[in-house]
Coordinates of C-alpha atoms in Angstrom, one line a residue:
Chain H
M897 CA 0.1 -0.1 0.2
D898 CA 1.3 3.7 -0.8
H899 CA 1.3 5.9 1.6
H900 CA 1.1 8.8 -0.2
A901 CA -2.1 10.7 -1.3
V902 CA -0.1 11.9 -4.2
R903 CA 3.0 11.4 -5.7
L904 CA 4.7 13.1 -9.1
E905 CA 7.9 12.1 -10.2
G906 CA 9.6 14.0 -12.8
V907 CA 6.2 15.2 -14.2
S908 CA 6.5 17.5 -17.6
K909 CA 3.4 19.0 -19.6
R910 CA 3.8 21.5 -22.4
F911 CA 1.4 23.3 -24.2
G912 CA 2.9 23.9 -27.8
R913 CA 6.1 24.9 -26.8
L914 CA 5.7 26.4 -23.4
P915 CA 6.4 24.0 -20.7
A916 CA 3.7 24.6 -17.8
V917 CA 4.9 21.9 -15.6
D918 CA 8.8 21.2 -16.3
G919 CA 10.1 17.8 -14.3
L920 CA 8.2 18.4 -11.2
D921 CA 8.5 15.6 -8.3
L922 CA 5.9 16.0 -5.1
E923 CA 5.4 13.9 -3.0
I924 CA 2.7 14.2 -0.4
P925 CA 1.5 11.9 2.3
R926 CA -2.4 10.8 3.5
G927 CA -3.5 13.4 6.2
A928 CA -1.2 16.3 4.7
T929 CA -2.6 19.6 4.4
V930 CA -0.8 21.3 1.6
A931 CA -0.5 24.9 -0.1
L932 CA 0.6 24.8 -3.7
L933 CA 1.4 28.2 -3.9
G934 CA 3.3 30.4 -6.9
P935 CA 2.1 33.0 -8.9
N936 CA 0.1 33.1 -12.3
G937 CA 1.3 31.0 -14.7
A938 CA 4.0 28.7 -12.4
G939 CA 2.1 25.5 -13.0
K940 CA -0.2 25.3 -10.2
T941 CA -3.6 25.0 -12.3
T942 CA -1.6 22.4 -14.8
T943 CA -0.3 20.4 -11.7
V944 CA -4.1 20.1 -10.4
K945 CA -5.7 19.0 -13.8
L946 CA -2.9 16.1 -14.1
L947 CA -3.7 15.0 -10.7
L948 CA -7.4 14.9 -11.7
G949 CA -6.5 12.8 -15.3
L950 CA -7.9 16.0 -16.9
L951 CA -4.4 16.7 -18.7
E952 CA -1.9 13.6 -19.5
P953 CA 1.3 14.1 -19.0
D954 CA 4.0 14.5 -21.6
A955 CA 6.3 12.8 -19.5
G956 CA 6.9 11.2 -16.0
R957 CA 4.4 9.6 -13.8
V958 CA 1.3 10.8 -11.8
R959 CA -0.1 8.4 -9.2
V960 CA -3.0 9.2 -6.6
L961 CA -3.5 7.0 -3.6
G962 CA -1.0 4.3 -5.3
G963 CA -3.2 4.6 -8.8
G964 CA -3.5 6.3 -11.7
P965 CA -5.8 9.4 -11.4
H966 CA -8.9 8.1 -13.7
E967 CA -8.9 4.9 -11.2
A968 CA -9.0 7.9 -8.0
V969 CA -11.4 9.8 -10.0
A970 CA -13.8 7.0 -11.0
G971 CA -13.5 5.1 -7.6
G972 CA -14.6 8.8 -6.0
R973 CA -11.6 8.9 -3.9
I974 CA -10.4 12.5 -5.1
A975 CA -12.4 15.6 -5.6
A976 CA -11.8 19.1 -6.9
M977 CA -12.7 22.4 -6.9
L978 CA -11.9 23.9 -10.3
Q979 CA -11.1 27.5 -11.2
D980 CA -13.1 27.1 -14.1
G981 CA -15.8 24.6 -13.0
G982 CA -19.2 25.1 -14.4
F983 CA -22.8 24.2 -13.1
M984 CA -25.4 22.5 -14.9
P985 CA -27.6 25.5 -15.7
G986 CA -31.3 25.9 -14.8
V987 CA -30.7 23.2 -11.4
K988 CA -31.3 24.3 -7.8
V989 CA -28.0 24.1 -5.5
I990 CA -29.5 21.5 -3.5
E991 CA -30.2 19.4 -6.6
L992 CA -26.8 19.9 -8.0
L993 CA -25.2 18.7 -4.5
R994 CA -27.5 15.2 -4.1
F995 CA -26.6 14.7 -7.9
A996 CA -23.1 14.9 -6.6
A997 CA -23.3 13.0 -3.6
G998 CA -25.1 9.9 -5.1
L999 CA -22.2 9.0 -7.5
Y1000 CA -19.9 8.4 -4.5
P1001 CA -20.2 5.2 -2.4
D1002 CA -19.8 7.0 0.7
P1003 CA -21.2 10.5 0.5
L1004 CA -21.5 13.1 3.5
P1005 CA -24.8 14.2 4.6
L1006 CA -26.5 16.7 2.7
D1007 CA -27.0 18.7 5.7
R1008 CA -23.5 18.4 7.0
V1009 CA -22.1 19.7 2.8
L1010 CA -24.5 22.7 3.1
A1011 CA -23.6 23.9 6.4
V1012 CA -20.1 23.6 6.4
A1013 CA -20.1 25.3 3.1
G1014 CA -22.1 27.9 4.4
L1015 CA -25.2 27.2 1.6
G1016 CA -28.4 27.0 4.4
E1017 CA -29.8 30.1 2.8
L1018 CA -29.0 29.3 -0.9
A1019 CA -30.1 25.7 -1.2
G1020 CA -32.7 26.4 -3.2
R1021 CA -30.7 29.0 -5.1
R1022 CA -30.6 28.2 -8.8
V1023 CA -27.1 27.8 -9.6
D1024 CA -27.4 30.1 -12.4
R1025 CA -28.1 33.0 -10.2
L1026 CA -25.4 33.1 -7.7
S1027 CA -22.5 35.9 -7.1
G1028 CA -19.2 34.9 -7.4
G1029 CA -18.2 34.4 -4.1
Q1030 CA -21.3 32.2 -3.6
A1031 CA -20.7 30.2 -6.5
Q1032 CA -17.3 29.6 -5.4
R1033 CA -19.0 27.9 -1.7
V1034 CA -21.2 26.1 -4.0
R1035 CA -17.8 24.3 -5.9
F1036 CA -16.2 23.5 -2.7
A1037 CA -19.5 21.9 -1.4
L1038 CA -19.4 19.8 -4.8
A1039 CA -16.3 18.4 -3.8
L1040 CA -17.0 17.8 -0.8
A1041 CA -20.2 15.9 -1.1
G1042 CA -19.1 12.8 -2.2
N1043 CA -16.5 12.5 1.2
P1044 CA -13.3 12.0 -0.6
E1045 CA -9.6 10.8 0.5
V1046 CA -8.1 13.8 -1.3
L1047 CA -9.5 17.1 -2.1
V1048 CA -7.6 19.2 -4.4
L1049 CA -8.8 23.0 -4.7
D1050 CA -7.7 25.4 -7.2
E1051 CA -7.4 29.0 -6.0
P1052 CA -10.7 28.2 -3.9
T1053 CA -11.4 31.9 -2.2
A1054 CA -11.1 33.5 -5.5
A1055 CA -14.1 35.8 -5.8
M1056 CA -15.0 35.3 -2.0
D1057 CA -15.2 38.5 0.2
V1058 CA -13.4 38.5 3.3
S1059 CA -15.7 36.7 6.0
S1060 CA -16.5 34.3 3.5
R1061 CA -12.7 33.5 3.1
R1062 CA -12.8 33.6 7.0
D1063 CA -15.3 31.0 6.9
F1064 CA -13.8 28.9 4.5
W1065 CA -10.7 28.4 5.8
A1066 CA -12.5 27.4 9.1
A1067 CA -14.1 24.5 7.1
M1068 CA -11.2 23.8 5.2
R1069 CA -9.4 23.2 8.7
Q1070 CA -11.7 21.3 10.2
E1071 CA -11.8 19.0 7.3
A1072 CA -8.2 18.9 7.2
A1073 CA -8.1 17.9 11.2
A1074 CA -10.9 14.8 10.4
G1075 CA -7.9 13.4 8.3
R1076 CA -8.9 14.4 4.8
T1077 CA -5.8 15.2 2.5
V1078 CA -6.3 18.4 1.1
L1079 CA -4.1 20.1 -1.7
F1080 CA -4.7 23.8 -2.7
A1081 CA -3.5 25.9 -5.1
T1082 CA -3.3 29.7 -4.4
H1083 CA -1.1 33.0 -4.8
Y1084 CA -1.8 34.7 -2.1
L1085 CA 1.1 33.8 0.8
E1086 CA -1.3 35.0 3.9
E1087 CA -3.5 31.8 2.7
A1088 CA -0.7 29.5 2.0
E1089 CA 0.6 30.3 5.7
E1090 CA -2.7 30.2 7.7
G1091 CA -4.2 27.6 5.7
S1092 CA -1.7 24.1 5.1
D1093 CA 0.9 22.7 7.4
R1094 CA 3.6 22.3 4.4
V1095 CA 4.0 25.3 1.3
V1096 CA 5.5 23.4 -1.6
V1097 CA 6.4 27.0 -4.1
L1098 CA 6.3 26.9 -7.5
A1099 CA 7.7 28.9 -10.2
R1100 CA 7.9 28.3 -14.1
G1101 CA 6.6 24.5 -13.5
R1102 CA 9.3 23.6 -10.9
V1103 CA 9.7 23.2 -7.1
V1104 CA 11.6 25.5 -5.6
A1105 CA 11.1 26.1 -2.4
D1106 CA 9.5 23.4 -0.1
G1107 CA 8.6 24.0 3.7
S1108 CA 7.1 24.7 6.6
P1109 CA 4.8 27.7 6.4
A1110 CA 7.1 29.5 8.7
R1111 CA 10.2 28.8 6.6
I1112 CA 8.7 29.7 3.6
K1113 CA 7.7 32.9 4.7
A1114 CA 11.0 33.9 5.7
A1115 CA 12.0 33.0 2.4
V1116 CA 9.8 34.7 0.5
G1117 CA 7.6 37.0 2.5
G1118 CA 9.3 40.2 3.9
R1119 CA 7.9 43.3 2.6
T1120 CA 9.5 46.1 0.6
V1121 CA 10.2 50.1 2.0
R1122 CA 10.3 52.8 -0.6
F1123 CA 11.8 56.5 -0.4
T1124 CA 12.9 59.1 -2.3
F1125 CA 16.2 60.5 -0.9
R1126 CA 17.2 64.3 -1.3
G1127 CA 21.0 64.9 -0.9
P1128 CA 23.8 62.7 -1.5
L1129 CA 23.0 59.1 -0.9
P1130 CA 24.2 57.6 2.9
G1131 CA 26.3 54.4 3.1
G1132 CA 25.2 51.7 5.1
L1133 CA 21.7 51.5 4.1
D1134 CA 22.3 47.1 3.9
R1135 CA 22.9 47.5 7.5
L1136 CA 19.8 48.9 8.7
P1137 CA 17.9 46.6 10.6
G1138 CA 15.9 43.6 8.7
V1139 CA 17.3 44.8 5.6
T1140 CA 18.0 42.1 3.4
A1141 CA 18.9 44.1 -0.3
V1142 CA 19.3 47.5 -1.3
E1143 CA 18.6 48.7 -4.9
V1144 CA 18.7 52.2 -5.7
H1145 CA 17.1 54.3 -9.3
G1146 CA 18.0 57.6 -9.4
D1147 CA 17.2 59.0 -6.1
R1148 CA 14.6 56.5 -5.5
V1149 CA 15.3 53.6 -2.9
L1150 CA 13.7 50.1 -2.4
L1151 CA 14.5 48.4 0.7
R1152 CA 14.0 44.9 0.8
S1153 CA 13.3 44.2 4.5
A1154 CA 12.7 41.0 6.8
D1155 CA 11.3 43.1 9.7
A1156 CA 9.9 46.3 7.8
E1157 CA 9.2 48.3 10.8
A1158 CA 12.9 47.9 12.5
T1159 CA 13.8 49.2 9.3
V1160 CA 11.5 52.6 9.5
W1161 CA 12.2 52.9 12.5
A1162 CA 15.8 53.6 11.8
L1163 CA 15.2 55.3 8.9
Y1164 CA 13.3 57.9 11.2
D1165 CA 16.9 59.2 11.9
R1166 CA 17.4 60.4 8.7
R1167 CA 13.6 61.8 8.0
D1168 CA 14.5 65.7 7.0
W1169 CA 16.6 64.0 4.1
L1170 CA 13.3 61.7 3.2
S1171 CA 10.3 61.6 1.0
E1172 CA 7.3 59.7 -0.3
L1173 CA 7.9 56.7 2.2
E1174 CA 5.8 53.7 1.2
V1175 CA 5.7 50.4 2.8
A1176 CA 4.4 47.4 0.9
G1177 CA 4.4 43.6 1.1
A1178 CA 6.5 42.2 -1.1
D1179 CA 5.8 41.5 -4.8
L1180 CA 5.5 37.5 -4.5
E1181 CA 6.3 37.5 -8.0
D1182 CA 9.9 39.1 -7.9
A1183 CA 10.5 37.0 -4.4
F1184 CA 9.5 33.7 -6.4
L1185 CA 11.9 35.0 -9.2
A1186 CA 14.8 35.2 -6.9
L1187 CA 13.9 32.0 -5.4
T1188 CA 14.0 30.9 -8.9
A1189 CA 17.3 32.6 -9.7
A1190 CA 18.8 30.9 -6.4
A1191 CA 17.8 27.4 -7.0
A1192 CA 19.1 27.3 -10.7
Chain E
M860 CA -27.0 7.8 -15.3
T861 CA -30.7 7.8 -13.7
A862 CA -29.7 10.7 -11.7
Y863 CA -28.8 12.8 -14.0
L864 CA -31.3 11.9 -16.5
R865 CA -33.6 12.9 -13.7
L866 CA -31.5 16.1 -13.1
E867 CA -31.6 16.9 -17.1
L868 CA -35.6 16.5 -17.2
V869 CA -36.2 19.0 -13.6
R870 CA -33.8 21.6 -15.6
T871 CA -36.3 21.4 -18.7
L872 CA -39.3 22.2 -16.8
R873 CA -37.9 25.5 -16.0
D874 CA -36.6 26.3 -19.7
R875 CA -39.0 28.8 -21.4
R876 CA -37.2 28.5 -24.4
Y877 CA -37.6 25.0 -24.7
L878 CA -41.2 25.3 -23.9
I879 CA -42.0 27.7 -26.5
M880 CA -40.1 26.8 -29.0
T881 CA -40.5 23.0 -29.1
I882 CA -44.3 22.4 -27.6
A883 CA -46.1 25.6 -28.2
M884 CA -45.4 26.5 -31.4
P885 CA -46.1 22.9 -33.2
V886 CA -49.2 23.2 -31.4
A887 CA -49.7 26.5 -32.9
L888 CA -48.7 25.4 -35.9
Y889 CA -50.7 22.6 -36.1
L890 CA -53.8 24.7 -35.6
L891 CA -53.1 26.9 -38.5
F892 CA -52.3 24.4 -41.0
S893 CA -55.1 22.3 -40.0
S894 CA -57.5 25.1 -40.3
V895 CA -56.3 26.0 -43.3
F896 CA -55.7 22.8 -45.2
G897 CA -58.3 20.6 -43.0
S898 CA -60.7 20.2 -46.2
Q899 CA -58.5 19.0 -48.7
P900 CA -59.3 15.4 -49.3
P901 CA -57.6 12.5 -47.8
S902 CA -54.5 10.7 -49.4
D903 CA -52.3 7.5 -48.7
G904 CA -55.1 6.6 -46.5
L905 CA -54.6 9.4 -44.2
T906 CA -57.0 12.2 -43.7
V907 CA -55.3 15.8 -44.1
D908 CA -56.3 16.4 -40.4
V909 CA -53.9 13.3 -38.9
A910 CA -51.4 13.8 -41.6
I911 CA -50.7 17.4 -40.6
M912 CA -51.0 16.3 -36.9
V913 CA -48.2 13.6 -37.4
S914 CA -46.1 16.1 -39.4
M915 CA -46.6 18.7 -36.4
A916 CA -45.9 16.4 -34.1
T917 CA -42.5 14.9 -35.6
F918 CA -41.6 18.3 -36.5
G919 CA -42.0 19.4 -32.6
A920 CA -40.0 16.2 -31.6
M921 CA -36.9 17.1 -34.2
G922 CA -36.7 20.3 -33.1
A923 CA -37.1 19.7 -28.9
V924 CA -34.4 16.8 -29.4
L925 CA -31.8 18.8 -30.9
A926 CA -32.4 22.1 -28.9
A927 CA -32.4 19.6 -25.7
S928 CA -29.3 18.2 -26.9
G929 CA -26.7 20.2 -29.4
P930 CA -27.2 24.2 -27.3
R931 CA -26.7 22.6 -24.1
I932 CA -24.1 20.7 -24.3
A933 CA -22.5 23.4 -26.2
Q934 CA -23.1 25.7 -23.3
E935 CA -22.0 23.0 -20.7
R936 CA -18.8 22.7 -22.5
G937 CA -18.3 26.8 -22.1
N938 CA -19.4 27.2 -18.6
G939 CA -17.3 24.3 -17.1
W940 CA -19.7 21.8 -16.0
L941 CA -18.8 19.0 -18.5
R942 CA -15.3 19.8 -17.0
Q943 CA -16.5 19.7 -13.5
L944 CA -18.2 16.2 -14.6
A945 CA -14.6 14.7 -15.4
T946 CA -13.7 14.8 -12.2
M947 CA -16.5 13.3 -10.6
P948 CA -17.0 9.2 -11.0
L949 CA -19.5 9.2 -13.9
A950 CA -18.0 7.5 -16.9
A951 CA -18.0 9.9 -20.2
R952 CA -19.9 7.0 -22.0
D953 CA -22.9 7.2 -19.5
L954 CA -23.0 10.8 -19.3
L955 CA -23.3 10.9 -23.0
A956 CA -25.7 7.9 -22.9
A957 CA -27.7 10.1 -20.5
K958 CA -27.5 13.1 -22.2
V959 CA -29.0 11.4 -25.2
L960 CA -31.4 9.3 -23.7
A961 CA -32.9 13.0 -22.1
A962 CA -33.0 14.7 -25.5
M963 CA -34.9 11.3 -26.8
T964 CA -37.3 11.9 -23.8
L965 CA -38.1 15.6 -24.2
G966 CA -39.2 14.9 -27.8
L967 CA -42.1 13.1 -26.2
P968 CA -43.9 16.1 -24.8
A969 CA -44.5 17.8 -28.4
V970 CA -45.9 14.5 -29.4
L971 CA -48.1 14.3 -27.1
L972 CA -49.2 17.4 -27.1
V973 CA -49.8 17.9 -30.5
S974 CA -52.1 14.7 -30.5
L975 CA -54.1 16.2 -27.4
T976 CA -54.6 19.2 -29.6
G977 CA -56.0 16.8 -32.8
V978 CA -57.7 15.1 -30.1
A979 CA -59.6 17.7 -28.5
V980 CA -59.9 20.0 -31.5
H981 CA -60.3 17.6 -34.6
G982 CA -61.7 14.7 -33.2
V983 CA -58.7 12.8 -34.4
R984 CA -59.8 9.4 -33.5
L985 CA -57.0 6.4 -33.7
A986 CA -57.1 3.0 -32.0
G987 CA -55.2 2.8 -28.7
W988 CA -52.2 0.4 -29.9
R989 CA -51.5 3.2 -33.0
W990 CA -51.5 6.0 -30.5
L991 CA -48.9 3.4 -28.3
A992 CA -47.1 2.5 -31.5
M993 CA -46.8 6.3 -32.4
A994 CA -45.1 7.3 -29.5
G995 CA -42.7 4.7 -28.7
L996 CA -41.5 4.8 -32.5
L997 CA -41.3 8.9 -32.5
W998 CA -39.3 8.3 -28.9
V999 CA -36.9 5.9 -30.5
G1000 CA -36.9 7.4 -34.0
T1001 CA -35.1 10.7 -32.8
A1002 CA -32.1 9.1 -31.7
P1003 CA -30.4 10.3 -35.0
F1004 CA -31.6 14.0 -33.9
A1005 CA -29.9 13.2 -30.3
A1006 CA -26.7 12.2 -32.4
L1007 CA -26.9 15.1 -34.0
G1008 CA -27.2 17.3 -31.5
A1009 CA -24.4 15.8 -29.5
L1010 CA -21.8 16.2 -32.6
I1011 CA -23.1 20.4 -32.8
G1012 CA -22.5 20.3 -29.3
R1013 CA -19.0 19.1 -29.7
L1014 CA -18.2 21.1 -32.6
T1015 CA -19.6 24.8 -31.7
D1016 CA -19.8 27.3 -28.9
G1017 CA -22.6 28.2 -26.8
D1018 CA -23.8 31.3 -28.7
S1019 CA -23.5 29.8 -31.9
A1020 CA -25.1 26.6 -31.5
Y1021 CA -28.7 27.9 -31.0
G1022 CA -28.9 29.8 -34.3
L1023 CA -27.1 26.7 -36.3
T1024 CA -29.4 24.1 -34.4
S1025 CA -32.3 26.5 -35.7
G1026 CA -31.4 26.5 -39.0
I1027 CA -30.5 22.8 -39.4
W1028 CA -33.9 21.9 -37.8
F1029 CA -35.7 24.1 -40.6
A1030 CA -33.6 23.0 -43.3
L1031 CA -34.1 19.2 -42.4
A1032 CA -38.0 19.4 -41.8
A1033 CA -38.6 21.9 -45.2
P1034 CA -38.0 19.0 -47.6
S1035 CA -38.9 16.5 -45.4
G1036 CA -42.9 16.4 -46.1
M1037 CA -43.2 17.7 -42.6
W1038 CA -44.0 20.8 -44.3
M1039 CA -45.9 20.1 -47.5
P1040 CA -46.0 16.8 -49.5
V1041 CA -43.0 15.3 -50.8
R1042 CA -44.6 14.7 -54.0
I1043 CA -44.8 18.2 -54.6
L1044 CA -41.4 18.8 -54.5
P1045 CA -39.2 19.1 -57.5
R1046 CA -38.0 15.7 -58.2
T1047 CA -34.5 15.7 -57.5
L1048 CA -35.5 17.0 -54.0
Q1049 CA -38.0 14.2 -53.6
T1050 CA -34.9 12.1 -53.8
V1051 CA -32.7 14.2 -51.4
A1052 CA -35.8 13.8 -48.9
Q1053 CA -35.8 10.0 -48.6
A1054 CA -32.4 10.0 -47.5
L1055 CA -33.0 12.4 -45.0
P1056 CA -33.7 11.1 -41.4
S1057 CA -36.4 13.6 -41.2
N1058 CA -38.3 12.4 -43.8
R1059 CA -37.9 9.0 -42.5
F1060 CA -39.1 9.8 -39.3
A1061 CA -42.0 11.3 -40.0
E1062 CA -42.7 8.5 -42.0
L1063 CA -43.1 6.2 -39.1
G1064 CA -45.4 8.2 -37.8
W1065 CA -47.7 8.3 -41.0
R1066 CA -47.5 4.9 -41.8
V1067 CA -48.9 3.9 -37.9
A1068 CA -51.3 6.6 -38.1
A1069 CA -52.3 4.8 -41.1
G1070 CA -52.7 1.5 -40.0
H1071 CA -49.5 0.3 -41.3
G1072 CA -46.0 -1.3 -39.6
P1073 CA -42.6 0.5 -39.6
A1074 CA -41.2 -0.1 -43.3
L1075 CA -37.7 -1.7 -43.1
S1076 CA -36.2 1.0 -45.4
D1077 CA -37.4 3.6 -42.6
G1078 CA -35.4 1.8 -39.8
L1079 CA -32.6 1.2 -41.9
V1080 CA -31.9 5.1 -42.9
L1081 CA -32.4 6.2 -39.4
L1082 CA -30.2 3.6 -37.8
A1083 CA -27.5 4.3 -40.5
W1084 CA -27.5 8.1 -39.5
T1085 CA -27.4 7.2 -35.9
A1086 CA -24.6 5.3 -36.1
G1087 CA -22.6 7.6 -38.7
L1088 CA -23.1 11.0 -36.3
G1089 CA -23.1 8.6 -32.9
L1090 CA -19.6 7.9 -34.2
L1091 CA -18.2 11.2 -35.3
A1092 CA -19.6 12.9 -31.9
M1093 CA -18.1 9.9 -29.7
A1094 CA -14.3 10.8 -31.9
G1095 CA -15.2 14.6 -31.1
Y1096 CA -15.5 14.0 -27.3
R1097 CA -12.5 11.0 -27.1
R1098 CA -10.1 13.7 -28.2
A1099 CA -11.4 16.5 -25.9
A1100 CA -11.4 14.9 -22.6
A1101 CA -9.9 18.0 -21.0

């Protein structure tokens, strides 16, 4: 018996000439909650589709619960929330969920699915009359209804408002705690950090980092501090607390910092020379590219 | 599969476009044509009332089956429902079978309502077995149209599917004898008509209404269309699993 819920061995998939996934190796033990983090175009969605057998790899091997993806899908052992998954038009939420649950050998009770996905009041609503966030909750319910061993979620909180997001992650943690293997793709570092116990960072179709959320956050997290400097540029900016990198473009200075508060506090001494100070979350895309460069 | 079939039927009852186009229209056309031409003398063993009743029943059924397959499949391909289904434990061939069966079944209301109108308004009387045989044959006989719809759904997107489906519906109906007797058409068109599934489908209805059994050649032509279109559609679905 394979103890891995998911095992990818040297998997590649290209679209035309463009490699979407490029020699990907990934093992996820049963019961784990793993975030697949990366910018758009990193290969997250392709990876999800390979796991579900919606795409066939050009090279390498995809295993789900010890068998092929099609076997896992046909056995109702894996279920997914797709970014571009739709519903049969004209039916009600409850009708759709009842139908979905009926396809699986051991479904969850419908009232529990409705409660977990926060759909109690929407059960009688027609699926083509839902807002984006509501539709996203129905997709979640659809994936959950069959009580699958492995749950795959592609950008699950897209189009959800803040409170729906919070409820969603609470529900997710509950599902993960119940022993389900959960793999979700996201491009938000915060989500990866809060929702998982392991983060795999993808960039350009490869794994560029793999570790605990705290480790990944330290590697790609950070923030940027920007300002305009009047007068001659002082030396020693790279020795300010928290600073990991310094970039100067004319009189604009950009500092990357692991501790933005400490950095700004240190800059306070030179406030007379500074203007247009901005503190921003790190551009993840930049951080990923830095990681990719480091990995190469 | 039966669960999917049920879901398809439930959904249709809420679909106003289907109800108007494919049920109300054939009934209205029947009332119109039968009041205009109803006084003509009978031919081929059928009174004109009954012949027009069968024509409009088959015309409606053909349209309903096409509308319940092509545009819907195209729409569900476009909105991602078929992709979602591909991640669920429902085999592709079961899904296609359910879709085809649902589409065929959705041709029946047109047959039933046009027939009821014939009975109620024009006092059409047929033996019970003829009604039953007609309903059964006009259910089975829609198979080539369901296969055609599956193919249209595979080849078009949601926007063009409705227009294309209506165009094909009318193009198949015009020379089929549903709108006017085949014998008044030009000779070449008569030959074409006999090769069309629409003519053979209507023929099933006319023959039963006149008290004959279905002709072997009608069955063979319908079967050939079903097999040919069905194979093309299945090839398309296999290629586009993602």
